[in-house]
Amino acid sequence: DIQMTQSPSLLSASVGDRVTLSCKASQNIYKYLNWYQQKLGEAPKLLIYYTNSLQTGIPSRFSGSGSGTDYTLTISSLQPEDVATYFCQQYNSWPLTFGSGTKLEIK
Amino acid sequence: EVQLVESGGGLVQPGRSLKLSCLASGFTFSNYGMNWIRQAPGKGLEWVASISSSSSYIYYADTVKGRFTISRDNAKNTLYLQMTSLRSEDTALYYCASQRMDAWGQGASVTVSS
């Protein structure tokens, strides 16, 4: 199974900051990576698919990058409504696996 | 508008069974694969099972293989998860999600406890 490791587990930043979240796969996943945002009490929402494709309706301040085993989600200017937990997920091979999440807070 | 609505959750004793349903609307259900993902209280996301559009391909997580069965009825636009031999560690919010994971239901709560 492919293990997905997210860091940091908790991130505190100020409104307007550029924020970078990391996701590392235990083997090459050939960019088959999704990013999700989950706000408290809500279902996850797909933000980014195939590493860097922005899902319809998602603000352009969200972007993704990476290749091989290392992937990044960037928020260019943090907004109060971005407080949430962010998960990465690989779909290169079965079983589908998720990272353990990064909880993003406002400082 | 795509909508996924889960039902069938509840409190069940260890070793018993429960069947979840997910009613889909707003898209051509029969054209797409579907997924079940669960989230234990305060924990992360765990993929449970996936099924292709025609049920030809089915995949399970090792943690549920042999105990859970994913199925679908395309005529009823409904996805199912039959859960047997339930354990306390199966306690979670169970989400159904579309093939690309771009649509999720609100979740069905399953609690396994005596």
PDB file of C-alpha atoms in Angstrom:
ATOM      1  CA  ASP A   1       0.000   0.000   0.000  1.00  0.00           C
ATOM      2  CA  ILE A   2       1.120   3.566  -0.683  1.00  0.00           C
ATOM      3  CA  GLN A   3       1.528   5.585   2.498  1.00  0.00           C
ATOM      4  CA  MET A   4       0.739   9.291   2.352  1.00  0.00           C
ATOM      5  CA  THR A   5       2.487  11.529   4.889  1.00  0.00           C
ATOM      6  CA  GLN A   6       1.302  15.094   5.415  1.00  0.00           C
ATOM      7  CA  SER A   7       3.200  17.844   7.175  1.00  0.00           C
ATOM      8  CA  PRO A   8       2.841  19.748   9.294  1.00  0.00           C
ATOM      9  CA  SER A   9      -0.076  18.238  11.202  1.00  0.00           C
ATOM     10  CA  LEU A  10      -0.972  21.678  12.539  1.00  0.00           C
ATOM     11  CA  LEU A  11      -0.273  25.012  10.905  1.00  0.00           C
ATOM     12  CA  SER A  12      -1.027  28.440  12.330  1.00  0.00           C
ATOM     13  CA  ALA A  13      -0.766  31.428   9.982  1.00  0.00           C
ATOM     14  CA  SER A  14      -2.031  34.966   9.633  1.00  0.00           C
ATOM     15  CA  VAL A  15      -4.630  36.296   7.236  1.00  0.00           C
ATOM     16  CA  GLY A  16      -2.909  37.227   3.998  1.00  0.00           C
ATOM     17  CA  ASP A  17      -0.005  34.803   4.488  1.00  0.00           C
ATOM     18  CA  ARG A  18       1.173  32.457   1.782  1.00  0.00           C
ATOM     19  CA  VAL A  19       0.696  28.952   3.167  1.00  0.00           C
ATOM     20  CA  THR A  20       2.268  25.724   1.953  1.00  0.00           C
ATOM     21  CA  LEU A  21       1.112  22.253   2.921  1.00  0.00           C
ATOM     22  CA  SER A  22       3.154  19.168   2.124  1.00  0.00           C
ATOM     23  CA  CYS A  23       2.194  15.627   1.151  1.00  0.00           C
ATOM     24  CA  LYS A  24       4.731  12.869   0.556  1.00  0.00           C
ATOM     25  CA  ALA A  25       3.959   9.470  -0.955  1.00  0.00           C
ATOM     26  CA  SER A  26       5.896   6.318  -0.090  1.00  0.00           C
ATOM     27  CA  GLN A  27       6.384   5.653  -3.823  1.00  0.00           C
ATOM     28  CA  ASN A  28       5.894   7.422  -7.145  1.00  0.00           C
ATOM     29  CA  ILE A  29       2.201   8.227  -7.690  1.00  0.00           C
ATOM     30  CA  TYR A  30       2.677   9.866 -11.107  1.00  0.00           C
ATOM     31  CA  LYS A  31       0.725  13.011 -10.134  1.00  0.00           C
ATOM     32  CA  TYR A  32      -2.441  11.052  -9.330  1.00  0.00           C
ATOM     33  CA  LEU A  33      -3.114  13.180  -6.288  1.00  0.00           C
ATOM     34  CA  ASN A  34      -6.184  14.966  -4.949  1.00  0.00           C
ATOM     35  CA  TRP A  35      -6.428  17.631  -2.258  1.00  0.00           C
ATOM     36  CA  TYR A  36      -9.528  18.079  -0.094  1.00  0.00           C
ATOM     37  CA  GLN A  37     -10.686  20.712   2.353  1.00  0.00           C
ATOM     38  CA  GLN A  38     -12.834  19.635   5.287  1.00  0.00           C
ATOM     39  CA  LYS A  39     -14.411  22.263   7.501  1.00  0.00           C
ATOM     40  CA  LEU A  40     -15.715  21.341  10.941  1.00  0.00           C
ATOM     41  CA  GLY A  41     -18.918  19.323  10.707  1.00  0.00           C
ATOM     42  CA  GLU A  42     -18.896  19.176   6.915  1.00  0.00           C
ATOM     43  CA  ALA A  43     -18.072  16.602   4.269  1.00  0.00           C
ATOM     44  CA  PRO A  44     -14.722  16.912   2.481  1.00  0.00           C
ATOM     45  CA  LYS A  45     -14.632  19.106  -0.614  1.00  0.00           C
ATOM     46  CA  LEU A  46     -12.393  18.411  -3.590  1.00  0.00           C
ATOM     47  CA  LEU A  47     -10.054  21.353  -4.194  1.00  0.00           C
ATOM     48  CA  ILE A  48      -7.401  20.066  -6.585  1.00  0.00           C
ATOM     49  CA  TYR A  49      -7.225  16.962  -8.754  1.00  0.00           C
ATOM     50  CA  TYR A  50      -4.340  15.436 -10.723  1.00  0.00           C
ATOM     51  CA  THR A  51      -1.851  17.442  -8.632  1.00  0.00           C
ATOM     52  CA  ASN A  52      -2.555  20.889 -10.076  1.00  0.00           C
ATOM     53  CA  SER A  53      -6.025  21.047 -11.663  1.00  0.00           C
ATOM     54  CA  LEU A  54      -8.383  23.389  -9.825  1.00  0.00           C
ATOM     55  CA  GLN A  55     -11.842  21.956  -9.233  1.00  0.00           C
ATOM     56  CA  THR A  56     -14.704  24.072 -10.568  1.00  0.00           C
ATOM     57  CA  GLY A  57     -15.781  26.781  -8.142  1.00  0.00           C
ATOM     58  CA  ILE A  58     -12.616  26.710  -6.029  1.00  0.00           C
ATOM     59  CA  PRO A  59     -10.924  30.111  -5.547  1.00  0.00           C
ATOM     60  CA  SER A  60      -7.765  30.689  -7.544  1.00  0.00           C
ATOM     61  CA  ARG A  61      -5.739  31.347  -4.381  1.00  0.00           C
ATOM     62  CA  PHE A  62      -5.544  27.547  -4.087  1.00  0.00           C
ATOM     63  CA  SER A  63      -2.944  25.804  -6.219  1.00  0.00           C
ATOM     64  CA  GLY A  64      -1.167  22.476  -6.307  1.00  0.00           C
ATOM     65  CA  SER A  65       2.174  21.267  -7.540  1.00  0.00           C
ATOM     66  CA  GLY A  66       4.529  18.342  -7.370  1.00  0.00           C
ATOM     67  CA  SER A  67       5.645  15.158  -9.016  1.00  0.00           C
ATOM     68  CA  GLY A  68       7.002  11.749  -8.136  1.00  0.00           C
ATOM     69  CA  THR A  69       6.592  11.391  -4.397  1.00  0.00           C
ATOM     70  CA  ASP A  70       6.430  15.042  -3.269  1.00  0.00           C
ATOM     71  CA  TYR A  71       3.377  17.276  -3.553  1.00  0.00           C
ATOM     72  CA  THR A  72       2.324  20.680  -2.270  1.00  0.00           C
ATOM     73  CA  LEU A  73      -0.890  22.611  -1.761  1.00  0.00           C
ATOM     74  CA  THR A  74      -0.410  26.376  -1.665  1.00  0.00           C
ATOM     75  CA  ILE A  75      -2.827  29.054  -0.525  1.00  0.00           C
ATOM     76  CA  SER A  76      -1.498  32.316  -1.926  1.00  0.00           C
ATOM     77  CA  SER A  77      -3.262  34.617   0.530  1.00  0.00           C
ATOM     78  CA  LEU A  78      -4.872  32.968   3.542  1.00  0.00           C
ATOM     79  CA  GLN A  79      -8.467  33.963   4.232  1.00  0.00           C
ATOM     80  CA  PRO A  80     -10.485  33.404   7.442  1.00  0.00           C
ATOM     81  CA  GLU A  81     -12.776  30.984   5.619  1.00  0.00           C
ATOM     82  CA  ASP A  82      -9.803  28.734   4.824  1.00  0.00           C
ATOM     83  CA  VAL A  83      -9.717  27.440   8.414  1.00  0.00           C
ATOM     84  CA  ALA A  84     -10.123  23.707   7.896  1.00  0.00           C
ATOM     85  CA  THR A  85      -8.303  20.388   7.765  1.00  0.00           C
ATOM     86  CA  TYR A  86      -6.696  19.555   4.440  1.00  0.00           C
ATOM     87  CA  PHE A  87      -6.190  16.005   3.202  1.00  0.00           C
ATOM     88  CA  CYS A  88      -4.226  14.622   0.285  1.00  0.00           C
ATOM     89  CA  GLN A  89      -5.198  11.340  -1.415  1.00  0.00           C
ATOM     90  CA  GLN A  90      -3.474   9.216  -4.031  1.00  0.00           C
ATOM     91  CA  TYR A  91      -5.345   7.371  -6.745  1.00  0.00           C
ATOM     92  CA  ASN A  92      -2.429   5.869  -8.615  1.00  0.00           C
ATOM     93  CA  SER A  93      -3.112   2.403  -7.259  1.00  0.00           C
ATOM     94  CA  TRP A  94      -5.444   0.392  -5.037  1.00  0.00           C
ATOM     95  CA  PRO A  95      -6.054   0.733  -2.183  1.00  0.00           C
ATOM     96  CA  LEU A  96      -6.792   4.444  -2.367  1.00  0.00           C
ATOM     97  CA  THR A  97      -5.025   6.118   0.537  1.00  0.00           C
ATOM     98  CA  PHE A  98      -5.332   9.443   2.318  1.00  0.00           C
ATOM     99  CA  GLY A  99      -2.855  11.457   4.302  1.00  0.00           C
ATOM    100  CA  SER A 100      -3.598  12.086   7.960  1.00  0.00           C
ATOM    101  CA  GLY A 101      -4.371  15.746   7.362  1.00  0.00           C
ATOM    102  CA  THR A 102      -3.052  19.220   8.109  1.00  0.00           C
ATOM    103  CA  LYS A 103      -5.183  21.356  10.395  1.00  0.00           C
ATOM    104  CA  LEU A 104      -4.941  25.003   9.371  1.00  0.00           C
ATOM    105  CA  GLU A 105      -5.657  27.711  11.903  1.00  0.00           C
ATOM    106  CA  ILE A 106      -5.617  31.488  11.865  1.00  0.00           C
ATOM    107  CA  LYS A 107      -2.983  33.034  14.119  1.00  0.00           C
TER     108      LYS A 107
ATOM    109  CA  GLU B   1     -27.140  19.873  -9.014  1.00  0.00           C
ATOM    110  CA  VAL B   2     -25.407  16.670  -7.951  1.00  0.00           C
ATOM    111  CA  GLN B   3     -26.768  15.281  -4.694  1.00  0.00           C
ATOM    112  CA  LEU B   4     -25.787  12.224  -2.704  1.00  0.00           C
ATOM    113  CA  VAL B   5     -27.906  11.318   0.314  1.00  0.00           C
ATOM    114  CA  GLU B   6     -26.864   8.501   2.636  1.00  0.00           C
ATOM    115  CA  SER B   7     -29.238   6.633   4.915  1.00  0.00           C
ATOM    116  CA  GLY B   8     -29.363   3.516   7.040  1.00  0.00           C
ATOM    117  CA  GLY B   9     -26.903   4.411   9.777  1.00  0.00           C
ATOM    118  CA  GLY B  10     -27.475   3.769  13.442  1.00  0.00           C
ATOM    119  CA  LEU B  11     -26.392   2.023  16.620  1.00  0.00           C
ATOM    120  CA  VAL B  12     -25.642  -1.695  16.245  1.00  0.00           C
ATOM    121  CA  GLN B  13     -24.149  -4.351  18.500  1.00  0.00           C
ATOM    122  CA  PRO B  14     -20.798  -5.924  17.688  1.00  0.00           C
ATOM    123  CA  GLY B  15     -21.133  -8.873  15.329  1.00  0.00           C
ATOM    124  CA  ARG B  16     -24.403  -7.627  13.851  1.00  0.00           C
ATOM    125  CA  SER B  17     -25.113  -6.264  10.365  1.00  0.00           C
ATOM    126  CA  LEU B  18     -26.214  -2.965   8.853  1.00  0.00           C
ATOM    127  CA  LYS B  19     -26.891  -1.791   5.299  1.00  0.00           C
ATOM    128  CA  LEU B  20     -26.214   1.749   4.141  1.00  0.00           C
ATOM    129  CA  SER B  21     -27.804   3.326   1.091  1.00  0.00           C
ATOM    130  CA  CYS B  22     -26.795   6.351  -0.970  1.00  0.00           C
ATOM    131  CA  LEU B  23     -29.387   7.909  -3.273  1.00  0.00           C
ATOM    132  CA  ALA B  24     -27.862   9.843  -6.153  1.00  0.00           C
ATOM    133  CA  SER B  25     -29.434  12.601  -8.228  1.00  0.00           C
ATOM    134  CA  GLY B  26     -28.403  15.344 -10.615  1.00  0.00           C
ATOM    135  CA  PHE B  27     -26.184  13.186 -12.832  1.00  0.00           C
ATOM    136  CA  THR B  28     -26.368   9.980 -14.869  1.00  0.00           C
ATOM    137  CA  PHE B  29     -25.611   7.566 -12.036  1.00  0.00           C
ATOM    138  CA  SER B  30     -25.211   4.538 -14.291  1.00  0.00           C
ATOM    139  CA  ASN B  31     -22.251   6.133 -16.102  1.00  0.00           C
ATOM    140  CA  TYR B  32     -20.003   6.553 -13.083  1.00  0.00           C
ATOM    141  CA  GLY B  33     -18.169   4.530 -10.503  1.00  0.00           C
ATOM    142  CA  MET B  34     -18.824   5.244  -6.838  1.00  0.00           C
ATOM    143  CA  ASN B  35     -16.978   5.091  -3.558  1.00  0.00           C
ATOM    144  CA  TRP B  36     -17.531   4.654   0.176  1.00  0.00           C
ATOM    145  CA  ILE B  37     -15.167   6.505   2.518  1.00  0.00           C
ATOM    146  CA  ARG B  38     -15.395   6.566   6.294  1.00  0.00           C
ATOM    147  CA  GLN B  39     -14.160   8.820   9.068  1.00  0.00           C
ATOM    148  CA  ALA B  40     -13.896   7.637  12.659  1.00  0.00           C
ATOM    149  CA  PRO B  41     -14.720  10.283  15.290  1.00  0.00           C
ATOM    150  CA  GLY B  42     -11.958  12.892  15.381  1.00  0.00           C
ATOM    151  CA  LYS B  43      -9.858  10.949  12.868  1.00  0.00           C
ATOM    152  CA  GLY B  44      -8.870  11.155   9.219  1.00  0.00           C
ATOM    153  CA  LEU B  45     -10.420   9.735   6.078  1.00  0.00           C
ATOM    154  CA  GLU B  46     -10.275   6.027   5.212  1.00  0.00           C
ATOM    155  CA  TRP B  47     -11.271   4.646   1.826  1.00  0.00           C
ATOM    156  CA  VAL B  48     -13.583   1.649   2.247  1.00  0.00           C
ATOM    157  CA  ALA B  49     -14.710   0.390  -1.169  1.00  0.00           C
ATOM    158  CA  SER B  50     -15.239   1.311  -4.804  1.00  0.00           C
ATOM    159  CA  ILE B  51     -17.468  -0.021  -7.561  1.00  0.00           C
ATOM    160  CA  SER B  52     -17.406   0.634 -11.294  1.00  0.00           C
ATOM    161  CA  SER B  53     -20.405   1.899 -13.241  1.00  0.00           C
ATOM    162  CA  SER B  54     -21.584  -1.577 -14.288  1.00  0.00           C
ATOM    163  CA  SER B  55     -20.394  -3.330 -11.125  1.00  0.00           C
ATOM    164  CA  SER B  56     -17.729  -5.159 -13.139  1.00  0.00           C
ATOM    165  CA  TYR B  57     -14.906  -3.933 -10.946  1.00  0.00           C
ATOM    166  CA  ILE B  58     -15.063  -3.851  -7.164  1.00  0.00           C
ATOM    167  CA  TYR B  59     -12.297  -3.031  -4.695  1.00  0.00           C
ATOM    168  CA  TYR B  60     -12.164  -3.158  -0.898  1.00  0.00           C
ATOM    169  CA  ALA B  61      -9.852  -1.984   1.837  1.00  0.00           C
ATOM    170  CA  ASP B  62      -8.203  -4.887   3.647  1.00  0.00           C
ATOM    171  CA  THR B  63      -9.853  -3.745   6.885  1.00  0.00           C
ATOM    172  CA  VAL B  64     -13.327  -4.569   5.524  1.00  0.00           C
ATOM    173  CA  LYS B  65     -12.653  -7.263   2.921  1.00  0.00           C
ATOM    174  CA  GLY B  66     -14.814 -10.314   3.531  1.00  0.00           C
ATOM    175  CA  ARG B  67     -17.169  -8.405   5.847  1.00  0.00           C
ATOM    176  CA  PHE B  68     -18.497  -5.523   3.720  1.00  0.00           C
ATOM    177  CA  THR B  69     -20.130  -5.701   0.293  1.00  0.00           C
ATOM    178  CA  ILE B  70     -20.522  -2.743  -2.035  1.00  0.00           C
ATOM    179  CA  SER B  71     -23.262  -2.907  -4.657  1.00  0.00           C
ATOM    180  CA  ARG B  72     -25.451  -0.650  -6.754  1.00  0.00           C
ATOM    181  CA  ASP B  73     -28.840  -0.561  -8.437  1.00  0.00           C
ATOM    182  CA  ASN B  74     -28.574   1.692 -11.474  1.00  0.00           C
ATOM    183  CA  ALA B  75     -32.332   1.579 -12.047  1.00  0.00           C
ATOM    184  CA  LYS B  76     -32.832   3.087  -8.588  1.00  0.00           C
ATOM    185  CA  ASN B  77     -29.801   5.441  -8.711  1.00  0.00           C
ATOM    186  CA  THR B  78     -28.690   3.909  -5.446  1.00  0.00           C
ATOM    187  CA  LEU B  79     -25.373   2.738  -4.022  1.00  0.00           C
ATOM    188  CA  TYR B  80     -25.253   0.286  -1.127  1.00  0.00           C
ATOM    189  CA  LEU B  81     -22.839  -0.895   1.536  1.00  0.00           C
ATOM    190  CA  GLN B  82     -23.778  -4.108   3.311  1.00  0.00           C
ATOM    191  CA  MET B  83     -21.780  -4.373   6.528  1.00  0.00           C
ATOM    192  CA  THR B  84     -21.594  -7.644   8.459  1.00  0.00           C
ATOM    193  CA  SER B  85     -19.639  -8.862  11.492  1.00  0.00           C
ATOM    194  CA  LEU B  86     -19.370  -5.272  12.647  1.00  0.00           C
ATOM    195  CA  ARG B  87     -16.636  -4.313  15.118  1.00  0.00           C
ATOM    196  CA  SER B  88     -16.169  -1.341  17.403  1.00  0.00           C
ATOM    197  CA  GLU B  89     -13.456  -0.077  15.062  1.00  0.00           C
ATOM    198  CA  ASP B  90     -16.055   0.242  12.282  1.00  0.00           C
ATOM    199  CA  THR B  91     -17.655   3.120  14.214  1.00  0.00           C
ATOM    200  CA  ALA B  92     -17.483   6.075  11.860  1.00  0.00           C
ATOM    201  CA  LEU B  93     -19.285   8.516   9.619  1.00  0.00           C
ATOM    202  CA  TYR B  94     -19.704   6.782   6.271  1.00  0.00           C
ATOM    203  CA  TYR B  95     -19.665   8.958   3.166  1.00  0.00           C
ATOM    204  CA  CYS B  96     -20.585   7.978  -0.344  1.00  0.00           C
ATOM    205  CA  ALA B  97     -18.669   9.868  -3.011  1.00  0.00           C
ATOM    206  CA  SER B  98     -18.652  10.076  -6.761  1.00  0.00           C
ATOM    207  CA  GLN B  99     -16.069   8.413  -8.991  1.00  0.00           C
ATOM    208  CA  ARG B 100     -13.814  11.471  -9.091  1.00  0.00           C
ATOM    209  CA  MET B 101     -14.532  12.281  -5.419  1.00  0.00           C
ATOM    210  CA  ASP B 102     -15.937  15.632  -6.552  1.00  0.00           C
ATOM    211  CA  ALA B 103     -19.283  15.049  -4.879  1.00  0.00           C
ATOM    212  CA  TRP B 104     -19.852  13.724  -1.350  1.00  0.00           C
ATOM    213  CA  GLY B 105     -22.920  13.025   0.705  1.00  0.00           C
ATOM    214  CA  GLN B 106     -23.439  14.369   4.201  1.00  0.00           C
ATOM    215  CA  GLY B 107     -22.541  11.016   5.742  1.00  0.00           C
ATOM    216  CA  ALA B 108     -24.330   8.259   7.647  1.00  0.00           C
ATOM    217  CA  SER B 109     -23.287   7.668  11.251  1.00  0.00           C
ATOM    218  CA  VAL B 110     -22.571   4.085  12.288  1.00  0.00           C
ATOM    219  CA  THR B 111     -21.887   3.261  15.933  1.00  0.00           C
ATOM    220  CA  VAL B 112     -20.917  -0.271  16.908  1.00  0.00           C
ATOM    221  CA  SER B 113     -21.340  -0.772  20.622  1.00  0.00           C
ATOM    222  CA  SER B 114     -22.942  -3.142  23.081  1.00  0.00           C
TER     223      SER B 114
END
